[in-house]
Amino acid sequence: MLEKEEAERTRRLARKVQDFREQKQQNKSRREFDLWDPNQLWKGFPGLHSNNDPYCGLASMQCFSGEDLEKATCLRMQQEQFRCSLEKQIQERQQARIDEMYIDDLHDKLRLAMETRAAQLAKLEESCRISMRCAMANANKAQAAEMAEQRCHEYRREQEANLKEIQNQIKSDLLSEKPQVTQYSGAPCPVLPHRWKGMTAEQRAVIRKAQEAQRHEKEAQRQAEQARDAEWESQAKCLAQAAMELEEQERELCAEFRRGLGSFNQQLASEQRAHQNYLNSIIYTNQYPHLRA
């Protein structure tokens, strides 16, 4: 408890000392403060009152650190310049807004004029299209009527021509049954082809007779060919039979030859065996019959 009171008393005393120093012992209240005052040169009155003094050159300048004797004038000039620049910007912005509004107005007027012109052109085009359609329809109707009339004229003319042709055919010798109209003695051919009406009964009989003769002749030729073919077949059969007989004889001869050859080979083999036995038993043993006797 005593320690706390002592500490509190010491703290109050130190605070009072500090307050006294701050209030009564400042640097400005000292006697030697004017000797080491950092603003002493700034507080002194300069010998140069303006920058336009003709008696002071560059070497007569006394203060160099930020000295500006015409600061107020410069500030006024800067403020005036800033005000002019601001007014100019405001005017330019207002003029730009006015120009933009004017351009928008012009665009609106131009768009309205273009739309009006487009509507007028559309109406004019529609009227022209309607006029062209009407004119084309009238022209088509006139052309159709003209073509119909032309077809009627052509039909009547064709009917008249057909009627005249029928009458001429009826009255002419073309449809008649007279055979005399097809004959003309002065022509290279005694029969006129464009007037020929067909053959007569006598002509047809002659043709049938000739056809019958040709048929008999054809039948005789066919029978002769059949006989010739039969003869060829019989000869072929005979030749085949003779060939078979020759083959049979050849086979018999070959068999007989093989049998004779076999007996000859057997005889030859027996003779060779006898000769070999003779050689083995007498010649190769040095025993001869006359010596043995």
XYZ file of C-alpha atoms in Angstrom:
293
model
C 0.000 0.000 0.000
C 2.806 2.404 0.918
C 4.689 1.446 -2.215
C 1.702 2.305 -4.352
C 1.321 5.708 -2.671
C 5.049 6.389 -3.152
C 4.861 5.446 -6.807
C 1.787 7.613 -7.321
C 3.484 10.586 -5.630
C 6.602 10.125 -7.772
C 4.491 9.981 -10.915
C 2.623 13.201 -9.989
C 5.878 14.973 -9.283
C 7.367 13.913 -12.604
C 4.237 15.118 -14.390
C 4.433 18.512 -12.709
C 8.103 18.818 -13.651
C 7.314 17.961 -17.251
C 4.448 20.439 -17.364
C 6.674 23.177 -15.955
C 9.318 22.472 -18.557
C 6.795 22.546 -21.370
C 5.234 25.802 -20.162
C 8.123 27.751 -18.648
C 11.301 26.319 -20.165
C 10.640 26.353 -23.947
C 13.420 26.862 -26.482
C 11.979 30.149 -27.617
C 12.216 31.634 -24.079
C 15.941 31.077 -23.777
C 18.373 33.954 -24.099
C 20.626 32.182 -26.621
C 17.762 30.980 -28.811
C 18.413 33.675 -31.432
C 21.913 32.277 -31.957
C 20.871 28.826 -33.140
C 17.363 29.619 -34.417
C 16.990 27.610 -37.720
C 14.576 30.217 -39.138
C 16.786 33.161 -38.361
C 17.535 33.871 -42.038
C 13.882 33.624 -42.959
C 12.949 36.070 -40.238
C 15.503 38.630 -41.349
C 14.453 41.340 -43.816
C 16.102 40.684 -47.181
C 18.109 43.349 -48.882
C 16.429 42.525 -52.221
C 12.849 43.783 -52.460
C 12.080 42.673 -56.021
C 13.536 40.767 -58.946
C 13.540 43.868 -61.117
C 16.067 45.877 -59.115
C 18.502 47.296 -61.731
C 21.231 47.861 -59.081
C 21.413 44.201 -58.045
C 22.805 41.551 -60.335
C 22.959 37.806 -59.977
C 25.753 38.018 -57.437
C 23.628 40.292 -55.195
C 21.058 37.586 -54.413
C 20.750 36.830 -50.696
C 18.214 33.980 -50.446
C 18.012 30.964 -52.778
C 15.896 28.392 -50.902
C 12.387 28.794 -52.282
C 12.284 32.568 -52.239
C 9.510 34.006 -54.444
C 8.803 37.690 -54.029
C 5.964 37.594 -56.624
C 4.184 34.568 -55.214
C 0.884 36.391 -54.778
C 0.980 37.653 -58.355
C 1.829 34.164 -59.618
C -1.008 32.688 -57.582
C -3.438 35.222 -59.010
C -2.193 34.503 -62.518
C -2.477 30.744 -61.957
C -5.982 31.134 -60.568
C -6.938 33.303 -63.519
C -5.422 30.808 -65.922
C -7.201 27.929 -64.174
C -10.474 29.874 -64.288
C -10.021 30.593 -68.001
C -9.156 26.968 -68.686
C -12.162 25.805 -66.685
C -14.470 28.224 -68.505
C -13.003 27.097 -71.820
C -13.576 23.442 -70.925
C -17.130 24.243 -69.846
C -17.742 26.087 -73.114
C -16.194 23.259 -75.134
C -18.310 20.706 -73.297
C -21.435 22.782 -73.823
C -20.529 23.252 -77.488
C -19.867 19.511 -77.837
C -23.241 18.790 -76.239
C -24.891 21.290 -78.576
C -23.095 19.753 -81.577
C -24.097 16.274 -80.478
C -27.708 17.362 -80.095
C -27.527 19.008 -83.514
C -26.038 15.850 -85.071
C -28.699 13.699 -83.400
C -31.351 16.060 -84.716
C -29.839 15.832 -88.195
C -29.722 12.032 -87.942
C -33.361 11.947 -86.868
C -34.365 14.240 -89.716
C -32.301 12.214 -92.193
C -33.772 8.925 -90.967
C -37.279 10.385 -91.148
C -36.605 11.668 -94.667
C -35.183 8.282 -95.713
C -38.157 6.446 -94.248
C -40.544 8.842 -95.984
C -38.659 8.421 -99.256
C -38.630 4.639 -98.843
C -42.381 4.644 -98.218
C -42.921 6.804 -101.302
C -40.708 4.528 -103.400
C -42.526 1.464 -102.069
C -45.879 2.999 -102.991
C -44.555 3.969 -106.412
C -43.121 0.492 -106.940
C -46.388 -1.107 -105.879
C -48.342 1.121 -108.255
C -45.893 0.301 -111.064
C -46.191 -3.400 -110.281
C -49.983 -3.193 -110.351
C -49.859 -1.307 -113.655
C -47.473 -3.877 -115.117
C -49.686 -6.722 -113.948
C -52.750 -5.082 -115.490
C -50.903 -4.427 -118.734
C -49.544 -7.978 -118.802
C -52.983 -9.417 -118.079
C -54.513 -7.350 -120.885
C -51.718 -8.377 -123.252
C -52.165 -12.030 -122.299
C -55.898 -11.791 -122.843
C -55.402 -10.168 -126.236
C -52.781 -12.761 -127.181
C -55.021 -15.609 -125.984
C -57.944 -14.229 -128.001
C -55.726 -13.846 -131.055
C -54.365 -17.372 -130.671
C -57.883 -18.761 -130.206
C -59.058 -16.972 -133.336
C -55.992 -18.200 -135.211
C -56.632 -21.777 -134.068
C -60.254 -21.464 -135.209
C -59.119 -20.249 -138.644
C -56.570 -23.045 -138.875
C -59.147 -25.622 -137.803
C -61.648 -24.394 -140.396
C -58.955 -24.325 -143.081
C -57.819 -27.831 -142.125
C -61.400 -29.113 -142.184
C -61.945 -27.581 -145.611
C -58.690 -29.098 -146.875
C -59.631 -32.518 -145.460
C -63.068 -32.298 -147.049
C -61.552 -31.394 -150.406
C -59.074 -34.239 -150.110
C -61.842 -36.711 -149.277
C -63.863 -35.524 -152.238
C -60.842 -35.796 -154.523
C -60.111 -39.297 -153.262
C -63.704 -40.336 -153.802
C -63.784 -38.935 -157.323
C -60.297 -40.156 -158.302
C -59.235 -43.637 -159.431
C -57.267 -44.263 -156.233
C -60.160 -45.830 -154.312
C -61.710 -47.583 -157.289
C -61.474 -51.356 -157.770
C -60.618 -51.218 -161.445
C -57.413 -53.093 -162.198
C -56.954 -51.103 -165.396
C -55.980 -48.002 -163.429
C -52.866 -49.749 -162.112
C -51.549 -50.578 -165.582
C -49.713 -48.167 -167.775
C -48.055 -49.332 -170.920
C -45.748 -46.355 -171.342
C -44.054 -46.732 -167.934
C -40.887 -48.824 -167.332
C -42.919 -50.930 -164.906
C -46.268 -52.162 -166.236
C -47.834 -51.647 -162.799
C -48.099 -48.258 -161.153
C -47.203 -48.677 -157.443
C -49.208 -45.702 -156.233
C -52.351 -47.083 -157.900
C -51.877 -50.796 -157.231
C -54.975 -52.348 -155.624
C -53.733 -55.883 -155.105
C -53.332 -59.054 -157.193
C -56.001 -60.690 -159.282
C -57.170 -64.292 -158.863
C -55.090 -65.458 -161.846
C -51.969 -63.827 -160.398
C -52.598 -65.400 -157.018
C -53.124 -68.836 -158.680
C -49.830 -68.528 -160.560
C -48.035 -67.589 -157.334
C -49.622 -70.491 -155.449
C -48.600 -72.892 -158.252
C -45.034 -71.637 -158.111
C -45.055 -71.955 -154.324
C -46.342 -75.539 -154.589
C -43.587 -76.422 -157.065
C -41.029 -74.876 -154.733
C -42.477 -76.862 -151.833
C -42.199 -80.165 -153.780
C -38.670 -79.306 -154.789
C -37.813 -78.477 -151.200
C -39.333 -81.767 -150.025
C -37.305 -83.728 -152.612
C -34.148 -81.969 -151.479
C -34.976 -82.763 -147.861
C -35.550 -86.459 -148.646
C -32.296 -86.606 -150.616
C -30.473 -85.023 -147.700
C -32.055 -87.519 -145.304
C -30.989 -90.441 -147.539
C -27.488 -89.040 -147.762
C -27.359 -88.592 -144.014
C -28.593 -92.173 -143.485
C -25.941 -93.477 -145.856
C -23.281 -91.495 -144.018
C -24.506 -92.888 -140.715
C -24.423 -96.481 -142.021
C -20.922 -95.981 -143.378
C -19.851 -94.504 -140.069
C -21.295 -97.512 -138.239
C -19.485 -99.900 -140.608
C -16.235 -98.055 -140.115
C -16.716 -98.133 -136.369
C -17.432 -101.893 -136.484
C -14.340 -102.493 -138.628
C -12.257 -100.408 -136.235
C -13.553 -102.439 -133.306
C -12.724 -105.692 -135.120
C -9.241 -104.420 -135.913
C -8.750 -103.454 -132.283
C -9.902 -106.931 -131.194
C -7.496 -108.584 -133.639
C -4.720 -106.327 -132.423
C -5.431 -107.273 -128.821
C -5.426 -111.004 -129.748
C -2.152 -110.631 -131.634
C -0.619 -108.771 -128.727
C -1.767 -111.485 -126.306
C -0.394 -114.235 -128.563
C 2.865 -112.324 -128.930
C 3.122 -111.961 -125.183
C 2.446 -115.685 -124.727
C 5.096 -116.613 -127.328
C 7.522 -114.161 -125.801
C 6.873 -115.655 -122.364
C 7.487 -119.235 -123.571
C 10.613 -118.069 -125.391
C 11.837 -116.335 -122.286
C 11.145 -119.453 -120.219
C 13.032 -121.631 -122.704
C 15.890 -119.165 -122.793
C 15.944 -119.034 -119.003
C 16.027 -122.853 -118.771
C 18.871 -122.963 -121.271
C 20.739 -120.317 -119.330
C 20.210 -122.230 -116.103
C 21.420 -125.451 -117.730
C 24.448 -123.646 -119.113
C 25.125 -122.077 -115.741
C 24.786 -125.439 -114.045
C 27.169 -126.889 -116.583
C 29.636 -124.157 -115.900
C 29.299 -124.471 -112.168
C 29.446 -128.254 -112.071
C 32.035 -129.008 -114.740
C 33.945 -125.996 -116.022
C 34.544 -124.166 -112.774
C 35.536 -127.447 -110.954
C 38.171 -128.471 -113.553
C 36.425 -131.782 -114.140
C 36.013 -132.735 -117.753
C 34.222 -135.861 -118.995
C 37.092 -137.184 -121.125
C 39.502 -136.848 -118.251
C 37.096 -138.572 -115.918
C 36.812 -141.509 -118.372
